[in-house]
Amino acid sequence: MVASPTATFHSSVEEMLVQLGLAERIVLRARHFSALPDLVSSTDLLAIVPAMYAASRPGLRMWKLPFAPHYDVRLVWHASTGRDPAQQWMRALLHGLFRRHPRSPRREEAQ
């Protein structure tokens, strides 16, 4: 199963499967990642999803893919809400939760 979210235009998972010669194994395309854990739990299929979609589902097993695609996530808003206190609070909260922290150098790299 593969998610093809129309709002985000991410096809990187499917592109990865094509490069690995596994595209013919895709039997279902869902519109959103959140549908896949429920489908997986009621079938004999598996899915590649962001960990946050599977982590809260009891009974599902997860493996981290070492070659999984990476992509940036952006927060966007309309200019007319830029000074709205509630919007500013929400953006600050999301930024605090999801901001990338600089990685500390590995021991080998530091020497």
Tab-separated table of C-alpha atoms in Angstrom:
chain	number	residue	atom	x	y	z
A	1	MET	CA	0.000	0.000	0.000
A	2	VAL	CA	1.198	3.484	-0.784
A	3	ALA	CA	-0.159	6.860	0.246
A	4	SER	CA	-0.375	9.508	-2.442
A	5	PRO	CA	-1.402	12.602	-0.498
A	6	THR	CA	-2.749	15.125	-2.977
A	7	ALA	CA	-2.234	18.098	-0.682
A	8	THR	CA	1.497	17.525	-0.257
A	9	PHE	CA	2.483	16.149	-3.670
A	10	HIS	CA	4.849	13.632	-2.077
A	11	SER	CA	5.495	10.733	-4.377
A	12	SER	CA	8.912	9.943	-2.928
A	13	VAL	CA	7.847	6.620	-1.392
A	14	GLU	CA	6.435	5.384	-4.677
A	15	GLU	CA	9.517	6.635	-6.539
A	16	MET	CA	11.692	4.719	-4.073
A	17	LEU	CA	9.693	1.535	-4.698
A	18	VAL	CA	10.036	2.021	-8.468
A	19	GLN	CA	13.825	2.376	-8.118
A	20	LEU	CA	13.934	-0.805	-6.029
A	21	GLY	CA	11.896	-2.699	-8.656
A	22	LEU	CA	8.930	-3.108	-6.316
A	23	ALA	CA	6.324	-0.917	-8.030
A	24	GLU	CA	4.355	-3.914	-9.297
A	25	ARG	CA	3.815	-4.985	-5.663
A	26	ILE	CA	1.693	-1.894	-4.888
A	27	VAL	CA	-1.901	-3.112	-4.581
A	28	LEU	CA	-3.576	-0.041	-3.103
A	29	ARG	CA	-3.087	3.723	-3.189
A	30	ALA	CA	-4.654	5.757	-0.383
A	31	ARG	CA	-5.252	9.504	-0.386
A	32	HIS	CA	-3.697	10.011	3.049
A	33	PHE	CA	-1.193	8.283	5.307
A	34	SER	CA	-3.651	8.121	8.204
A	35	ALA	CA	-5.829	5.567	6.371
A	36	LEU	CA	-3.034	3.033	6.005
A	37	PRO	CA	-2.533	1.791	9.602
A	38	ASP	CA	-6.222	0.834	9.831
A	39	LEU	CA	-6.044	-0.922	6.463
A	40	VAL	CA	-2.880	-2.762	7.480
A	41	SER	CA	-4.413	-3.954	10.747
A	42	SER	CA	-7.341	-5.563	8.904
A	43	THR	CA	-5.430	-7.146	5.967
A	44	ASP	CA	-2.252	-9.096	5.264
A	45	LEU	CA	-0.667	-6.046	3.602
A	46	LEU	CA	2.022	-3.669	4.814
A	47	ALA	CA	2.547	0.041	4.288
A	48	ILE	CA	5.290	2.637	4.438
A	49	VAL	CA	4.066	5.508	6.601
A	50	PRO	CA	5.577	8.186	8.829
A	51	ALA	CA	6.097	6.699	12.298
A	52	MET	CA	3.603	9.084	13.895
A	53	TYR	CA	0.736	7.380	12.040
A	54	ALA	CA	1.575	3.897	13.267
A	55	ALA	CA	3.030	4.558	16.731
A	56	SER	CA	-0.327	4.993	18.458
A	57	ARG	CA	-1.900	1.879	16.900
A	58	PRO	CA	-1.640	-1.108	19.266
A	59	GLY	CA	-0.808	-4.399	17.647
A	60	LEU	CA	1.137	-2.992	14.704
A	61	ARG	CA	4.800	-3.834	14.258
A	62	MET	CA	7.137	-1.163	12.920
A	63	TRP	CA	10.563	-1.224	11.300
A	64	LYS	CA	12.639	1.800	10.432
A	65	LEU	CA	13.685	1.876	6.783
A	66	PRO	CA	17.337	2.880	6.464
A	67	PHE	CA	16.772	4.113	2.909
A	68	ALA	CA	13.478	5.954	3.404
A	69	PRO	CA	13.082	9.268	1.583
A	70	HIS	CA	13.402	12.522	3.490
A	71	TYR	CA	11.461	15.671	2.796
A	72	ASP	CA	10.874	18.977	4.483
A	73	VAL	CA	7.545	19.936	5.986
A	74	ARG	CA	6.524	23.583	5.817
A	75	LEU	CA	4.062	25.615	7.845
A	76	VAL	CA	2.198	28.185	5.765
A	77	TRP	CA	-0.454	30.776	6.597
A	78	HIS	CA	-2.266	33.657	4.975
A	79	ALA	CA	-0.677	37.090	5.420
A	80	SER	CA	-3.879	38.462	6.944
A	81	THR	CA	-3.429	36.182	9.978
A	82	GLY	CA	0.226	37.047	10.541
A	83	ARG	CA	-0.455	39.276	13.567
A	84	ASP	CA	-3.348	37.316	15.034
A	85	PRO	CA	-2.325	36.352	18.604
A	86	ALA	CA	-3.931	32.910	18.411
A	87	GLN	CA	-2.207	32.217	15.093
A	88	GLN	CA	1.127	33.441	16.461
A	89	TRP	CA	0.740	31.170	19.496
A	90	MET	CA	-0.079	28.162	17.317
A	91	ARG	CA	2.846	28.789	14.960
A	92	ALA	CA	5.248	29.199	17.899
A	93	LEU	CA	3.954	25.973	19.450
A	94	LEU	CA	4.359	24.022	16.202
A	95	HIS	CA	7.788	25.502	15.586
A	96	GLY	CA	8.882	24.488	19.073
A	97	LEU	CA	7.572	20.968	18.655
A	98	PHE	CA	8.935	20.243	15.198
A	99	ARG	CA	12.029	22.415	14.763
A	100	ARG	CA	15.162	20.543	13.815
A	101	HIS	CA	17.916	20.664	16.346
A	102	PRO	CA	21.470	20.742	15.037
A	103	ARG	CA	23.061	17.342	15.306
A	104	SER	CA	26.047	17.119	17.564
A	105	PRO	CA	29.111	15.972	15.638
A	106	ARG	CA	29.993	12.317	15.868
A	107	ARG	CA	33.054	11.438	17.816
A	108	GLU	CA	34.993	10.478	14.657
A	109	GLU	CA	34.088	13.762	12.952
A	110	ALA	CA	35.074	15.881	15.949
A	111	GLN	CA	38.628	14.579	16.035
